[in-house]
Coordinates of C-alpha atoms and ligand atoms in Angstrom, one line a residue:
X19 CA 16.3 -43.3 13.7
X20 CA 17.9 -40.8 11.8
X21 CA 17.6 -38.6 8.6
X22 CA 20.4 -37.8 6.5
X23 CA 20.3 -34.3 4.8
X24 CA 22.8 -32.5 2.0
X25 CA 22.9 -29.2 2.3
X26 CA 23.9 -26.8 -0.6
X27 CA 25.9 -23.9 0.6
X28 CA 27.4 -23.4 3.5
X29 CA 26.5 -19.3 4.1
X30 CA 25.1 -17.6 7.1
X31 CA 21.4 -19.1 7.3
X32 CA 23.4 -22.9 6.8
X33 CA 26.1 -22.4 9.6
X34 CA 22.9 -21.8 12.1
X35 CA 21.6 -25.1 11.6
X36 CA 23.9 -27.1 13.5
X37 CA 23.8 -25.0 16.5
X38 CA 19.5 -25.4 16.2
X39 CA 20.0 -29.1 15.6
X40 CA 22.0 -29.1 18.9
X41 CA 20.3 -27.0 21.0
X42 CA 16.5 -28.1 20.1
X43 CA 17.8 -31.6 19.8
X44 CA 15.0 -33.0 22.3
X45 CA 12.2 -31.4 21.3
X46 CA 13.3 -31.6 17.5
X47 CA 13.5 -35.7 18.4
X48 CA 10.0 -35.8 19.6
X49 CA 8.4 -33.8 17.1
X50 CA 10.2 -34.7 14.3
X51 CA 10.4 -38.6 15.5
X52 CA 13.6 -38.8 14.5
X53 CA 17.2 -37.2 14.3
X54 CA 18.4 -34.7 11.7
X55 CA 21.8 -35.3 10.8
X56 CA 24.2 -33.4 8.1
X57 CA 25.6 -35.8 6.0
X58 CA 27.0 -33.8 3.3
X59 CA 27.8 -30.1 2.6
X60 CA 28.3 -29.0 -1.0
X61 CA 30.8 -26.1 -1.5
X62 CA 32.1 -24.5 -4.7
X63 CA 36.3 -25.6 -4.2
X64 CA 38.4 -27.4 -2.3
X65 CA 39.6 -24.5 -0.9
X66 CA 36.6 -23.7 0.7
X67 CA 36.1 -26.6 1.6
X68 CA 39.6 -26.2 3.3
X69 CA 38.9 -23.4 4.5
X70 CA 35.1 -24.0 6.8
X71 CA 37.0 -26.9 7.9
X72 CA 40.2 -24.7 9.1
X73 CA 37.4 -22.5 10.9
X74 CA 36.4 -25.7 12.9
X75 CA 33.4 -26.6 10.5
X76 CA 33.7 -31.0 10.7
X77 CA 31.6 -32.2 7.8
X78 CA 31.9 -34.1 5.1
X79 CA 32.6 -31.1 2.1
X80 CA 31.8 -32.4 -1.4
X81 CA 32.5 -30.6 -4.6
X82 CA 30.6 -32.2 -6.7
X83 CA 26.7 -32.4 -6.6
X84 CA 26.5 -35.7 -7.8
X85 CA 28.3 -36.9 -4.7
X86 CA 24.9 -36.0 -2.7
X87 CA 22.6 -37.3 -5.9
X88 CA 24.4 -40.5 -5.7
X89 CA 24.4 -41.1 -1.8
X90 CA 21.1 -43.1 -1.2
X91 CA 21.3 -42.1 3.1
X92 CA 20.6 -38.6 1.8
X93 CA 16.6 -38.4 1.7
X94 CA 16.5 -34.4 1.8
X95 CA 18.6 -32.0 0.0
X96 CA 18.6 -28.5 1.7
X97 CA 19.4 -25.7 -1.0
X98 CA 21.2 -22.4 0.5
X99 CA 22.9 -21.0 -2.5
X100 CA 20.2 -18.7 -3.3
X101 CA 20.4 -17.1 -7.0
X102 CA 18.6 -19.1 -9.8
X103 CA 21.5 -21.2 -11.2
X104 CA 23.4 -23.2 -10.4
X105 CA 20.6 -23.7 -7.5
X106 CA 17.6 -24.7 -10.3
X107 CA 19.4 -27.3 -12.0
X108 CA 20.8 -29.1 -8.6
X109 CA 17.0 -28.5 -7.2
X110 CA 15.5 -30.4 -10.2
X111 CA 18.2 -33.0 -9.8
X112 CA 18.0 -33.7 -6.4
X113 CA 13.4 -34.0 -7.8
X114 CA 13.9 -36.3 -9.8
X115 CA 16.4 -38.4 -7.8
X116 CA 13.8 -39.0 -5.4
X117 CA 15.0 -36.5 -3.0
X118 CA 12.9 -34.0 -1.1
X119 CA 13.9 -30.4 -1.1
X120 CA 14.1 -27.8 1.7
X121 CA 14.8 -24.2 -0.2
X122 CA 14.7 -20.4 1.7
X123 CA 15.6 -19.5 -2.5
X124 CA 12.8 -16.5 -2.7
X125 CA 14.0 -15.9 -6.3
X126 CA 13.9 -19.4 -7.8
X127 CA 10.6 -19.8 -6.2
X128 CA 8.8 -16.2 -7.1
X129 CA 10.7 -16.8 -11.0
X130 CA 10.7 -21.1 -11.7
X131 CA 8.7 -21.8 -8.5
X132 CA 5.9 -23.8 -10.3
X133 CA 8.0 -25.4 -13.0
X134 CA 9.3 -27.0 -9.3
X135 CA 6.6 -27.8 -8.1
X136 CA 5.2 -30.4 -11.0
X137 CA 8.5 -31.6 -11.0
X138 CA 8.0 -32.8 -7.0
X139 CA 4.6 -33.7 -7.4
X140 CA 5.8 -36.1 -10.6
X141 CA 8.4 -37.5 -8.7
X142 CA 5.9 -37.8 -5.4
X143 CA 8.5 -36.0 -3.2
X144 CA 8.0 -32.7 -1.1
X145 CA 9.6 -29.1 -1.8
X146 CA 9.0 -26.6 1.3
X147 CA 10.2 -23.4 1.4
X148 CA 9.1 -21.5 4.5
X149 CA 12.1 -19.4 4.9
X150 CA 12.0 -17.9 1.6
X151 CA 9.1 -15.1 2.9
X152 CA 10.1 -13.2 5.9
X153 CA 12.9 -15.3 7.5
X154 CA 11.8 -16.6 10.8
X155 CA 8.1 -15.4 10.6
X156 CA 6.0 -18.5 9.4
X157 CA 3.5 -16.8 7.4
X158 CA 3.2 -19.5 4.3
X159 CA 2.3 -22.0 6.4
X160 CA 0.2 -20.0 8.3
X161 CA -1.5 -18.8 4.8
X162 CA -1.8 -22.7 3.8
X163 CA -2.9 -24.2 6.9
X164 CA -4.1 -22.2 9.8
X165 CA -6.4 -19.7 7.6
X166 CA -7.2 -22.5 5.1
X167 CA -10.9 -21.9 6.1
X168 CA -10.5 -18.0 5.6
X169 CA -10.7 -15.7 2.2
X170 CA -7.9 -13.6 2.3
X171 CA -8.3 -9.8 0.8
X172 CA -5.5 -8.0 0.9
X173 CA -1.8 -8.6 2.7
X174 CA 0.4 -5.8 3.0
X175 CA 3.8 -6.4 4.6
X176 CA 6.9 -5.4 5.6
X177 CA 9.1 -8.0 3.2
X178 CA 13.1 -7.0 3.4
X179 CA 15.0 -6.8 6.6
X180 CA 17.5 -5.1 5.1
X181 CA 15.7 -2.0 3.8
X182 CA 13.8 -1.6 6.5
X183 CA 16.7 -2.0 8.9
X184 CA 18.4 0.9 7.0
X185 CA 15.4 3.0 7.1
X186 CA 15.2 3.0 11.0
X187 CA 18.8 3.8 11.5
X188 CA 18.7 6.5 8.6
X189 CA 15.5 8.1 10.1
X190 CA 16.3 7.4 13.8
X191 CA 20.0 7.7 13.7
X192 CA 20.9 9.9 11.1
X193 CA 23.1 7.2 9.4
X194 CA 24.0 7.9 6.2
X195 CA 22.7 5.5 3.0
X196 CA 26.0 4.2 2.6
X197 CA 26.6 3.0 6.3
X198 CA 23.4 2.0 6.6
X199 CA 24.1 -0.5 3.7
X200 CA 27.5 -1.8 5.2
X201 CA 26.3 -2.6 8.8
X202 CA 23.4 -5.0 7.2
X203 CA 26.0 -6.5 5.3
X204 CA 28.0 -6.9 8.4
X205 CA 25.1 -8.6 10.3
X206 CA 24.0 -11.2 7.1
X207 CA 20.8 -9.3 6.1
X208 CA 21.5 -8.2 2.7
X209 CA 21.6 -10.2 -0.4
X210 CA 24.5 -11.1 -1.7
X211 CA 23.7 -8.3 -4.6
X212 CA 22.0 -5.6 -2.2
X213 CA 20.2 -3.7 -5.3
X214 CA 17.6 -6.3 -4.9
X215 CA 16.9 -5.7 -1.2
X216 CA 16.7 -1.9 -1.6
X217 CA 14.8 -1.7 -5.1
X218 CA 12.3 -3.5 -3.5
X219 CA 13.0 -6.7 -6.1
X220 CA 13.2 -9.2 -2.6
X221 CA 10.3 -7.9 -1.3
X222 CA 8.3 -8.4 -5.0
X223 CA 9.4 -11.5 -4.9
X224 CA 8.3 -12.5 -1.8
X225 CA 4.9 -11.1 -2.7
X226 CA 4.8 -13.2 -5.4
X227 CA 5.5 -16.1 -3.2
X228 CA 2.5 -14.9 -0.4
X229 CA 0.1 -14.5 -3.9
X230 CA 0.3 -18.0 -4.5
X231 CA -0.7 -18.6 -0.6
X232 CA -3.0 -16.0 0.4
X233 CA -5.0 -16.0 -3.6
X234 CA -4.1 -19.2 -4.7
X235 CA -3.1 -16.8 -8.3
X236 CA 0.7 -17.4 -9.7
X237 CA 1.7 -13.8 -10.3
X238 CA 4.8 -13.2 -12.3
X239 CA 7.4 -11.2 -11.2
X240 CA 7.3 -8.4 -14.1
X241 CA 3.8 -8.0 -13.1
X242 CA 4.9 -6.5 -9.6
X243 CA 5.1 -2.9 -9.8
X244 CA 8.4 -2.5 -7.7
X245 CA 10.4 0.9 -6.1
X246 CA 13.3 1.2 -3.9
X247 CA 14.2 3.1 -1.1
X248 CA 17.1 5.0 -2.7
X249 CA 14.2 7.4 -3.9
X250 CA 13.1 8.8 -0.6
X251 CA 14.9 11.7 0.5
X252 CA 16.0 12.8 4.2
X253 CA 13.0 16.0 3.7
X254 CA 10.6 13.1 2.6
X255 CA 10.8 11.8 6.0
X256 CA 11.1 14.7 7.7
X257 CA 7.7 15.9 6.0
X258 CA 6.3 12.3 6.1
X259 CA 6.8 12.9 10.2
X260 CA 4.9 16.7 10.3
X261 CA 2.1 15.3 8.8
X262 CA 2.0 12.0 11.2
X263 CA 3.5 9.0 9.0
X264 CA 6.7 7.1 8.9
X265 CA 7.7 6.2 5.5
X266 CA 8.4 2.3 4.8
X267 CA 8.6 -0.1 1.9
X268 CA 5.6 -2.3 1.7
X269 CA 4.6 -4.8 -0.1
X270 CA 0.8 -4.6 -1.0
X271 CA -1.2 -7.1 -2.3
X272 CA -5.1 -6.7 -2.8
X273 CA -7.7 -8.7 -4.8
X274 CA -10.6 -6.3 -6.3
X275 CA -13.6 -7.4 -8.4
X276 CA -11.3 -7.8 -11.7
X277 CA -8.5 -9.8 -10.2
X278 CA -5.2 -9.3 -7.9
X279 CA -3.1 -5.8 -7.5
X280 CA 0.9 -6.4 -6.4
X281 CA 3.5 -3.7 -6.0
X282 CA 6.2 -2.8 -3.5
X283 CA 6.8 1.0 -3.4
X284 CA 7.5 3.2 -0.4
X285 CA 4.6 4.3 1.5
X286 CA 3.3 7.1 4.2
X287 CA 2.2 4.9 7.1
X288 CA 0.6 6.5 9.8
X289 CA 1.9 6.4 13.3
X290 CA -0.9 5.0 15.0
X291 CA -1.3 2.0 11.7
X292 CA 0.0 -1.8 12.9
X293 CA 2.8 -1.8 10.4
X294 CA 4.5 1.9 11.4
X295 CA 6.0 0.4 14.7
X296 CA 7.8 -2.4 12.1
X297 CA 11.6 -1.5 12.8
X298 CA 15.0 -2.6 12.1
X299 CA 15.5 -5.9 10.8
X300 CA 12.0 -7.2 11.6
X301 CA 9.2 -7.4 8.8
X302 CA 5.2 -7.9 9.5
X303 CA 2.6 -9.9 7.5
X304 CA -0.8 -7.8 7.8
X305 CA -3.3 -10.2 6.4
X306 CA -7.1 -8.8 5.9
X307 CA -9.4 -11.5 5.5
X308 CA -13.2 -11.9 6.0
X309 CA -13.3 -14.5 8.7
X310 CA -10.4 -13.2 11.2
X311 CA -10.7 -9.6 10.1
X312 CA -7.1 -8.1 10.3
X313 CA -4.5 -10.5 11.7
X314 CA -0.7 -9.6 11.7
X315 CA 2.5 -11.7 12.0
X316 CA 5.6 -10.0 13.3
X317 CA 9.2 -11.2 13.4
X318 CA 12.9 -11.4 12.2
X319 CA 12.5 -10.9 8.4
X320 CA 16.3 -11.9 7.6
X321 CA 19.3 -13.3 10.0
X322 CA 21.4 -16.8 10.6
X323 CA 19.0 -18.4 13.2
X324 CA 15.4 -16.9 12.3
X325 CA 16.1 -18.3 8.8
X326 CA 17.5 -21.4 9.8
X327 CA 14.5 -22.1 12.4
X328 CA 12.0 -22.0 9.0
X329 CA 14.1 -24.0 7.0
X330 CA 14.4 -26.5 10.4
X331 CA 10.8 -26.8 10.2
X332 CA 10.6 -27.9 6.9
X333 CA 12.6 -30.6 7.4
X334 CA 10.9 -31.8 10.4
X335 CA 7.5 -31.8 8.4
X336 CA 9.2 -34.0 5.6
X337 CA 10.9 -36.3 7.8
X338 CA 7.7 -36.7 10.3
X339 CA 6.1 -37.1 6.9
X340 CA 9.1 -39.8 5.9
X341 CA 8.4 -41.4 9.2
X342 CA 4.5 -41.7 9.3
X343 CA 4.9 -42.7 5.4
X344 CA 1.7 -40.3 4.8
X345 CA 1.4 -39.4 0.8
X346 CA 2.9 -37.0 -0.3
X347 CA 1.0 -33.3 0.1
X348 CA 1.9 -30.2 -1.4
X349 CA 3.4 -27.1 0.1
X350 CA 0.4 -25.3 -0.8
X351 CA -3.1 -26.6 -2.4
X352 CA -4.7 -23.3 -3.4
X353 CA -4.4 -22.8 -7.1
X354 CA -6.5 -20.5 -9.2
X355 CA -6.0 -18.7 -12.4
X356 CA -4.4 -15.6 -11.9
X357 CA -6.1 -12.6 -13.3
X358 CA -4.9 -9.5 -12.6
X359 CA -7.3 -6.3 -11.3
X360 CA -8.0 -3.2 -13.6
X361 CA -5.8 -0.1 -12.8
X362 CA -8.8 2.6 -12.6
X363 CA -10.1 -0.4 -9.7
X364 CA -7.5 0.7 -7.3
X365 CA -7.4 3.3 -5.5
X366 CA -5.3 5.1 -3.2
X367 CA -4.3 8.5 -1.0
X368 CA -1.1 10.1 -2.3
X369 CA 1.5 12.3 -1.0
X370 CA 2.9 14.6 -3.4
X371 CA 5.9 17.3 -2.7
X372 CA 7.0 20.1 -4.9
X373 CA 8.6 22.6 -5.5
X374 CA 7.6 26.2 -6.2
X375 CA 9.4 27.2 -9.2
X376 CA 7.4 30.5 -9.8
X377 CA 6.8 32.7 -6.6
X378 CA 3.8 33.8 -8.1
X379 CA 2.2 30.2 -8.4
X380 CA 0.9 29.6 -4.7
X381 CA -1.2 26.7 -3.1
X382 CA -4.7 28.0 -5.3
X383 CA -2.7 27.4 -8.9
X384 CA -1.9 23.7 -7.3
X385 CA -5.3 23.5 -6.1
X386 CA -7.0 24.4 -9.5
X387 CA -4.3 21.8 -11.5
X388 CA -5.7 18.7 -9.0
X389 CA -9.4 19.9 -8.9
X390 CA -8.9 19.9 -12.9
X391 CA -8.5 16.4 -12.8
X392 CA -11.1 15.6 -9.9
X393 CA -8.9 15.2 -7.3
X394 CA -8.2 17.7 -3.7
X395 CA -6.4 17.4 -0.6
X396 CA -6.7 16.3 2.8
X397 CA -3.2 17.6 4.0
X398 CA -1.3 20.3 3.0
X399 CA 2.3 21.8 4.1
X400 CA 4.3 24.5 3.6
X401 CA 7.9 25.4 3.7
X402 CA 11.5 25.5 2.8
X403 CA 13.5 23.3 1.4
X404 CA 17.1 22.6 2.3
X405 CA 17.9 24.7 -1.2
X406 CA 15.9 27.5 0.4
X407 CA 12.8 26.5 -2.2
X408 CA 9.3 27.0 -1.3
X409 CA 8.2 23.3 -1.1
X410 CA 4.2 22.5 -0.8
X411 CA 3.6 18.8 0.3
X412 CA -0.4 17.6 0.3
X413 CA -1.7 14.7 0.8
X414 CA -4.6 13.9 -1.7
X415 CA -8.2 12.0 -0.7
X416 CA -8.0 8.7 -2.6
X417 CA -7.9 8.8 -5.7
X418 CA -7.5 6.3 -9.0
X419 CA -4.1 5.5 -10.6
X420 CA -4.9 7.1 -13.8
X421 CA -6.4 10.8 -12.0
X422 CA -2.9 10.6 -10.0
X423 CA -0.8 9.6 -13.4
X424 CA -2.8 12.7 -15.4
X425 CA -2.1 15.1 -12.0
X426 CA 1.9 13.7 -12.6
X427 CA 1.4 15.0 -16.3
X428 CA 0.4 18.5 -15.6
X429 CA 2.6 18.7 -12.9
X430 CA 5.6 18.3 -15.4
X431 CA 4.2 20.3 -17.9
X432 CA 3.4 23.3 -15.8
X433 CA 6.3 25.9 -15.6
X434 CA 5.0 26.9 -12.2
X435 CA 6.0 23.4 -9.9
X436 CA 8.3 20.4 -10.0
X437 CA 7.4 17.3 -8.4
X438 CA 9.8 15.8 -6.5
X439 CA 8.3 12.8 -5.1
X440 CA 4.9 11.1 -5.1
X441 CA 4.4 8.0 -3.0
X442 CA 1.5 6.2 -2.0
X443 CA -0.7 7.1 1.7
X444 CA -1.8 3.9 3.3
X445 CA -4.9 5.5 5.9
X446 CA -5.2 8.8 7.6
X447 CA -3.0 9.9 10.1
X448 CA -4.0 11.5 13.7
X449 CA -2.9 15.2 12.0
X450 CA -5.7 15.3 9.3
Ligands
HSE518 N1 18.0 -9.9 2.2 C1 16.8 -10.4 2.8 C2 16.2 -9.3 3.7 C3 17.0 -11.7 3.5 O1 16.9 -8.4 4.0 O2 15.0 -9.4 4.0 C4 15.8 -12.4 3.9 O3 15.0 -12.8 2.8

């Protein structure tokens, strides 16, 4: 038997299918109980159309969408476009024409996800979206199914290839920002707009995806407290390093007695910490729950076939699913209301850098303006920056969000220092 799928877009994740279908065909046939076939691709033009087929690409290219809303073979519709539209309307199309949906669409989902959701569930059809959180690492299902029994607490990852890939050849190979940027273009990581993958707006919205999962809560996406990596500067890491952390984005996710925290900033990870040895393209899922304890999930965060072995799973759930004729079951089960945790509940070490602006105002004055506010050090260091400034970097003890916003305050206000950077400390490193 076989099952006929339409696939929107025909990018880098879609052109890996048919070399998965073909070389997992066996195992795909026994799993899934049937065969996956492409019976339709839908591409913007005719001359694209013209073109994938120039470049040896045999399918059979429609222009239209209702060509694969009108062919009853078609029982799954696999969207690639990513964006929100055209991609939402064609989605809820393809709902309510009985089709199930296969999406890797991180933004729909994290920004319309539950409006799609009822939709499915009225129309008693499926909508998966494993590959839309951390490419070829299969953490929502994981989340949904294989720590069902477990309550998570907190999940801090690393969420965008393409940030992360940058970082490691910025810190390790003294790329520059701007080659950094081209050469995960060049390998299919980025977005098609990069800003998102280096403000750290993919990774917030792949929190917001793992919120749903891991706390059951539907967080929206302005919610997310979000900062990129254009903010960190080559002495940040070079500092970050003396004092025994790497810096990376992460996304951090915690549920306290109030409700749920989300933000993606960069942090100080140190060395020895599960998540610092996260490099290149690949991103890590560290879930802390009170059955398993800590548990992480490693693996290509972005790429052709990582992504299209996610989205390839999906569709063999649905079509087992088609095949078995089981009821309909939805992606994920766990809803709750989503309340969101009290700022003075969360808490956090933080590195702050500045400069010395007056050569009288040493460590003691910077001292005196922390301990003012409740707040000292656990790490401090010295030294000159590339301007020939004195720069003093400490690390704080944990402290609340508004002590550390009050400290930011004073710092501006005083004539003696100017911050540079603050950015979050996630543990102790071995040089404390
Ligand atoms: N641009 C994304 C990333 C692709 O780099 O992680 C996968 O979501």
């Amino acid at each position: 038997m076989v099952v006929k799928i339409g696939l929107l877009g025909f990018g880098t994740v879609a052109k890996g299918l048919p070399f998965l279908l073909k070389e997992n065909q066996p195992k795909i046939r026994q799993l899934a109980g049937l065969d996956i076939e492409i019976g339709k691709v839908l591409v913007r033009s005719q001359e694209k159309a013209d073109a994938l087929r120039s470049q040896g690409h045999d399918y059979d290219f429609v222009t239209s969408m209702d060509a694969i809303l009108a062919d009853e073979t078609i029982k799954i519709v696999v969207e690639l476009m990513g964006r929100i539209e055209p991609a939402k309307s064609y989605i809820s199309q393809a709902l309510k024409a009985g089709k199930h949906v296969v999406s890797a669409n991180k933004d729909l989902i994290a920004c319309h996800g539950q409006e799609l959701i009822q939709l499915a569930q009225q129309h008693q059809v499926m909508f998966a979206y494993e590959a839309a959180v951390a490419g070829g690492i299969p953490i929502l299902r994981t989340l949904s199914e294989s720590l069902m029994a477990d309550k998570v607490t907190r999940i801090l990852g690393v969420l965008n290839g393409t940030s992360n890939y940058m970082l490691t050849k910025m810190v390790e190979e003294n790329w520059t920002y701007e080659k950094a940027l081209a050469s995960a273009q060049a390998l299919g990581y980025a977005e098609s707009d990069p800003k998102n993958d280096v403000e750290g707006i993919d990774a917030a919205y792949k929190l917001a995806i793992l919120s749903q999962f891991g706390f059951g809560m539907t967080i929206r996406i302005d919610q997310i407290h979000h900062q990129g990596i254009t903010v960190i500067r080559p002495e940040d890491v070079a500092i970050a390093k003396e004092l025994g952390y790497v810096i990376k984005l992460i996304g951090d996710l915690q549920e306290t007695q109030s409700g749920i925290w989300a933000e993606v900033v960069p942090s100080l990870v140190p060395i020895k910490h599960p998540l610092a040895g996260v490099n290149d393209v690949m991103n890590a899922v560290l879930v802390e729950s009170v059955g398993v304890g800590q548990s992480m999930y490693y693996g290509p965060g972005a790429g052709q076939n990582p992504t299209a072995t996610s989205v390839l799973a999906d569709l063999m759930h649905i079509s087992r699913n088609l095949l078995e004729g089981q009821a309909v079951k939805p992606f994920n089960a766990y809803q709750r209301p989503c309340r969101l945790a009290k700022a003075e509940e969360i808490l956090s070490a933080y590195y702050v850098s500045v400069v010395v602006l007056d050569a009288s105002a040493q460590l003691a004055q910077l001292a005196d303006l922390f301990e003012a506010h409740n707040a000292c050090f656990d790490q401090v260091l010295e030294g000159q920056s590339d301007q020939e400034t004195l720069l003093i970097t400490v690390i704080t003890k944990a402290i609340t969000r508004q002590q550390m916003a009050k400290i930011q305050s004073a710092i501006d206000d005083s004539n003696a220092f100017a911050l540079t950077n603050i950015f979050k400390v996630l543990g102790e490193s071995d040089e404390n």
